Coordinates of C-alpha atoms in Angstrom, one line a residue:
M1 CA 29.1 -22.3 161.9
D2 CA 27.0 -24.9 161.5
W3 CA 29.7 -28.3 161.4
S4 CA 27.0 -30.6 161.4
S5 CA 25.7 -29.2 157.5
L6 CA 29.3 -29.7 156.2
P7 CA 29.6 -32.5 153.6
P8 CA 32.3 -34.9 154.3
L9 CA 35.6 -33.6 154.3
S10 CA 37.3 -36.6 151.4
A11 CA 33.4 -36.1 149.7
L12 CA 35.4 -32.2 148.9
R13 CA 38.6 -34.0 148.7
A14 CA 37.3 -36.6 145.7
F15 CA 35.4 -34.0 144.6
A16 CA 37.8 -30.9 145.0
A17 CA 41.1 -33.4 143.4
Y18 CA 38.6 -34.3 140.5
A19 CA 38.3 -30.3 139.6
D20 CA 41.8 -30.1 140.3
T21 CA 43.6 -32.5 138.1
G22 CA 40.2 -33.0 135.4
S23 CA 39.3 -36.7 135.7
V24 CA 38.7 -39.1 137.6
S25 CA 42.1 -40.7 136.9
A26 CA 44.1 -38.6 137.6
A27 CA 42.4 -37.0 141.5
G28 CA 42.7 -40.5 142.5
S29 CA 46.3 -40.9 142.2
A30 CA 45.9 -38.1 144.0
L31 CA 44.7 -39.6 146.5
N32 CA 46.3 -42.3 146.4
V33 CA 42.4 -44.0 145.7
S34 CA 41.2 -45.6 143.2
H35 CA 38.9 -44.1 140.1
A36 CA 35.7 -45.5 141.1
A37 CA 36.2 -44.1 144.5
I38 CA 36.6 -40.6 143.1
S39 CA 33.5 -41.4 141.3
Q40 CA 31.5 -42.8 144.2
Q41 CA 32.6 -40.0 146.8
I42 CA 32.0 -37.3 143.8
R43 CA 27.9 -38.9 143.5
N44 CA 28.1 -38.6 147.7
L45 CA 28.1 -35.3 147.8
E46 CA 25.9 -34.4 145.0
T47 CA 23.5 -36.1 146.6
H48 CA 24.3 -34.6 149.6
L49 CA 24.1 -30.7 147.9
G50 CA 21.2 -32.1 146.3
V51 CA 22.7 -29.8 143.3
P52 CA 24.9 -31.9 139.8
L53 CA 27.8 -31.5 140.1
L54 CA 28.7 -32.7 137.1
D55 CA 27.6 -33.3 133.6
R56 CA 27.4 -36.6 132.1
S57 CA 25.6 -36.3 129.0
S58 CA 28.5 -35.6 126.7
R59 CA 31.5 -38.8 127.1
K60 CA 33.8 -35.6 128.9
M61 CA 31.9 -34.9 132.2
R62 CA 32.7 -31.4 132.7
L63 CA 31.3 -29.5 136.0
T64 CA 28.0 -27.5 136.3
H65 CA 27.9 -24.0 137.3
E66 CA 27.0 -25.4 140.8
G67 CA 30.2 -27.6 140.2
E68 CA 32.4 -24.5 139.4
R69 CA 31.3 -22.6 142.4
L70 CA 32.3 -25.5 145.1
A71 CA 35.5 -25.8 143.1
T72 CA 36.8 -22.7 142.9
A73 CA 35.3 -23.0 146.6
L74 CA 36.8 -26.2 147.5
A75 CA 40.5 -24.6 145.3
E76 CA 41.2 -21.0 147.6
G77 CA 40.6 -23.0 151.0
F78 CA 41.6 -26.4 150.1
G79 CA 45.2 -23.8 149.3
A80 CA 45.0 -20.8 152.3
I81 CA 44.8 -23.9 154.4
F82 CA 48.2 -26.2 153.1
V83 CA 50.1 -22.4 152.7
A84 CA 49.5 -22.4 156.4
T85 CA 50.1 -26.0 157.3
Q86 CA 53.0 -25.3 154.9
E87 CA 55.0 -22.7 156.5
L88 CA 53.6 -24.1 160.3
T89 CA 55.7 -26.8 159.7
G90 CA 58.5 -24.8 157.3
R91 CA 57.7 -27.3 153.9
D92 CA 57.4 -24.0 152.0
T93 CA 60.8 -22.3 153.4
D94 CA 63.3 -22.7 150.3
R95 CA 60.6 -21.5 148.3
P96 CA 61.8 -18.3 145.7
L97 CA 59.7 -15.4 146.3
E98 CA 58.0 -14.3 143.7
I99 CA 57.3 -11.0 143.1
S100 CA 55.5 -8.6 140.4
A101 CA 56.5 -5.4 139.0
T102 CA 56.2 -3.4 136.1
P103 CA 59.1 -2.9 134.9
G104 CA 59.7 0.5 134.4
F105 CA 59.0 -0.3 138.9
A106 CA 60.7 -2.3 139.5
A107 CA 64.6 -1.0 136.9
T108 CA 64.0 2.7 138.1
W109 CA 62.8 1.9 141.8
L110 CA 63.1 -1.3 143.3
M111 CA 66.1 -2.7 141.7
P112 CA 68.8 0.0 143.3
R113 CA 67.8 -0.6 146.1
L114 CA 66.9 -5.4 146.3
P115 CA 71.5 -5.1 147.0
G116 CA 69.8 -4.0 150.8
F117 CA 67.6 -7.0 151.5
R118 CA 70.2 -9.4 149.4
A119 CA 72.7 -7.8 152.6
H120 CA 69.8 -8.8 154.9
H121 CA 68.8 -11.5 154.0
P122 CA 71.0 -13.4 151.8
E123 CA 69.2 -16.6 152.0
I124 CA 65.8 -16.0 150.5
S125 CA 65.4 -16.5 147.2
L126 CA 63.7 -14.8 144.8
T127 CA 61.9 -14.8 141.1
I128 CA 61.2 -11.3 140.3
D129 CA 58.3 -10.9 136.6
P130 CA 58.7 -7.9 135.3
S131 CA 55.2 -7.5 133.5
A132 CA 52.4 -4.8 133.8
A133 CA 49.9 -8.0 133.1
V134 CA 47.8 -7.8 136.2
R135 CA 48.8 -11.8 137.9
T136 CA 46.4 -13.5 140.3
L137 CA 47.8 -14.5 143.7
E138 CA 47.3 -17.3 144.6
P139 CA 49.2 -20.6 147.1
G140 CA 52.1 -21.6 145.8
G141 CA 52.2 -19.4 143.3
L142 CA 52.9 -15.3 143.3
D143 CA 54.1 -14.1 146.6
V144 CA 53.1 -10.7 146.3
A145 CA 52.2 -8.1 143.0
I146 CA 53.2 -3.9 143.3
R147 CA 50.9 -2.4 140.8
Y148 CA 49.8 0.8 140.0
G149 CA 46.5 2.3 140.9
N150 CA 44.4 3.7 143.3
G151 CA 45.5 1.1 146.6
E152 CA 41.3 -0.9 145.6
W153 CA 41.3 -4.9 144.3
P154 CA 39.2 -6.6 146.3
G155 CA 40.1 -9.8 148.3
L156 CA 43.3 -8.5 148.5
E157 CA 45.6 -6.1 151.3
S158 CA 47.2 -3.2 149.7
H159 CA 49.5 -0.4 151.6
L160 CA 50.8 2.6 150.1
L161 CA 54.2 2.4 149.0
V162 CA 55.0 5.7 146.6
S163 CA 52.9 8.3 145.6
S164 CA 52.7 10.0 142.5
P165 CA 50.5 11.6 139.3
I166 CA 51.0 10.1 136.2
A167 CA 52.8 12.4 133.4
V168 CA 52.7 13.0 130.1
V169 CA 56.1 13.4 129.0
A170 CA 58.7 14.3 126.2
A171 CA 61.7 14.8 125.0
T172 CA 62.6 19.0 124.5
S173 CA 64.6 17.3 120.9
L174 CA 61.1 16.2 120.3
V175 CA 58.9 19.3 121.3
G176 CA 60.8 22.1 121.5
D177 CA 59.9 25.0 123.5
C178 CA 56.3 25.5 121.6
E179 CA 52.6 26.1 123.3
I180 CA 51.3 23.4 124.1
K181 CA 48.0 24.2 126.1
T182 CA 45.6 21.9 125.5
P183 CA 45.7 17.6 124.1
A184 CA 45.1 18.3 121.5
D185 CA 48.5 20.3 120.7
L186 CA 50.0 17.1 120.7
R187 CA 48.2 15.6 118.7
P188 CA 50.5 16.5 115.6
F189 CA 53.2 14.0 117.8
P190 CA 54.4 10.4 117.9
W191 CA 53.1 8.6 120.7
L192 CA 54.9 5.9 123.1
Q193 CA 53.1 2.8 125.6
E194 CA 53.9 1.1 128.0
L195 CA 53.4 -3.0 126.6
G196 CA 50.7 -4.7 127.6
T197 CA 48.5 -0.8 129.4
N198 CA 46.0 1.4 127.6
E199 CA 47.6 4.2 129.1
A200 CA 48.7 6.0 125.9
T201 CA 45.0 5.8 124.2
D202 CA 42.5 5.8 126.7
W203 CA 45.0 9.5 127.7
L204 CA 43.5 10.7 124.1
A205 CA 40.5 9.3 124.6
E206 CA 39.6 10.6 128.0
N207 CA 40.7 14.5 126.4
G208 CA 38.9 13.9 123.4
V209 CA 42.0 13.6 121.9
E210 CA 42.3 11.3 118.1
H211 CA 44.8 9.6 117.2
D212 CA 47.3 10.3 113.7
R213 CA 47.2 6.9 112.8
S214 CA 50.0 8.3 109.9
L215 CA 52.6 8.8 113.1
G216 CA 52.0 5.5 114.0
L217 CA 52.4 4.6 118.8
T218 CA 55.0 2.0 119.5
A219 CA 54.9 -0.3 122.2
L220 CA 57.9 -1.0 124.5
P221 CA 58.1 -2.0 128.1
G222 CA 58.1 0.5 130.4
N223 CA 62.2 0.9 131.7
L224 CA 62.3 1.1 127.7
M225 CA 59.7 3.4 126.6
L226 CA 61.3 6.4 129.0
E227 CA 64.6 5.7 127.7
A228 CA 63.5 6.0 123.9
A229 CA 61.3 9.0 125.5
R230 CA 64.8 10.5 126.8
Q231 CA 66.3 9.6 123.0
G232 CA 62.9 11.8 121.1
Q233 CA 60.9 8.7 119.8
G234 CA 57.6 10.1 120.8
V235 CA 55.7 11.4 123.3
A236 CA 55.4 8.9 126.6
I237 CA 52.9 8.6 129.9
T238 CA 54.5 8.0 133.2
A239 CA 54.6 7.7 137.2
R240 CA 55.7 11.2 137.3
L241 CA 58.2 9.3 139.4
F242 CA 60.7 7.4 137.1
A243 CA 60.7 10.8 134.9
E244 CA 62.0 13.2 137.7
P245 CA 65.6 12.6 137.5
D246 CA 65.5 13.4 133.5
L247 CA 62.6 16.0 134.4
A248 CA 65.0 18.0 137.0
A249 CA 68.0 17.6 134.6
G250 CA 66.0 18.9 131.1
R251 CA 65.8 16.0 128.7
L252 CA 61.9 15.2 129.6
R253 CA 59.6 18.3 129.6
I254 CA 56.6 17.4 131.8
L255 CA 53.5 19.0 129.2
F256 CA 50.5 17.0 131.1
E257 CA 49.7 15.8 134.6
D258 CA 47.2 13.6 137.1
R259 CA 47.4 14.0 140.1
R260 CA 44.5 12.3 140.7
K261 CA 45.6 9.7 144.3
K262 CA 47.5 7.5 142.5
G263 CA 50.5 6.1 143.9
Y264 CA 52.2 2.0 143.7
W265 CA 51.3 -0.4 146.3
L266 CA 52.1 -3.3 147.7
V267 CA 49.6 -6.0 146.6
T268 CA 49.4 -9.5 149.2
R269 CA 46.8 -11.8 149.9
P270 CA 45.1 -11.2 153.3
G271 CA 45.5 -13.9 155.9
V272 CA 48.8 -15.4 157.5
A273 CA 52.1 -14.2 155.3
R274 CA 55.5 -16.6 154.5
P275 CA 58.5 -15.3 156.9
P276 CA 60.2 -15.0 153.6
L277 CA 57.3 -12.9 152.7
R278 CA 56.9 -11.2 155.6
H279 CA 61.2 -10.1 155.3
F280 CA 60.4 -8.6 152.5
V281 CA 57.3 -6.8 153.5
T282 CA 58.9 -4.7 156.1
W283 CA 61.9 -3.6 154.2
L284 CA 59.7 -2.4 151.8
R285 CA 57.6 -1.0 153.1
R286 CA 61.2 0.3 155.3
E287 CA 62.2 1.5 152.1
A288 CA 59.8 2.8 151.5
A289 CA 59.0 4.8 154.4
K290 CA 63.2 6.2 153.9
A291 CA 62.0 7.7 150.3
S292 CA 59.4 9.5 151.4
S293 CA 61.0 11.4 154.1
G294 CA 63.9 11.4 151.8
I295 CA 66.1 9.7 153.6

């Protein structure tokens, strides 16, 4: 890296603070300098780079395209620096570990095992967000996500926890013993779909089946979707992992299965992890290994 070609750090900090707060006054307060100093530093940075970073044509300034690119890079860079220094000084240790997982995975797989983690690490506070929404992993925010897919999320590190094909299931009270050979045979039945996803509608479309709108489609959290399926309220698409006990007990019947290699992945940002995250990742991978080996 050509260190001598980089703009002054003070100018980069001033611009990053402005981009983060949205005003020169707030940026000045954040850096404990005057708003005039912030404005001057940003102009110096524009001169150094030879490109405008702010559009000053209207009363309210806005970032230019170049300004947005630089703001994004600085947010990532300064964010990583902040996290590393917080970890080195121990200031981030007491922040709760924030975990995102789908409701189905959280209720069926994670929650029954969490007492084991609490027993080993009672000092670590946890915040669990049971949501199908894909959230951004960022410094000072979400620490780790457990996502279903093939493990390919650009810019992130992923480790396979549990392999599980997707299964189309229904209660025997709903479909009985009727012969179901093709996806089109499911058209007369109501459908259930996990809230925040398009799994059911996408699967039907992929298989060339148009859902009968007169029967409706119910969207609800993953754990409640499986319970509704047990009660015969509709056909559901879920990870086979969650349906195994019901399939074994005969409460649910498997109708179709997609055996493409997918599963639940542990997803984190690259780089140094703070101690609570390291402890949680180590424990979670160990639990997944025990589950896969049948221990």
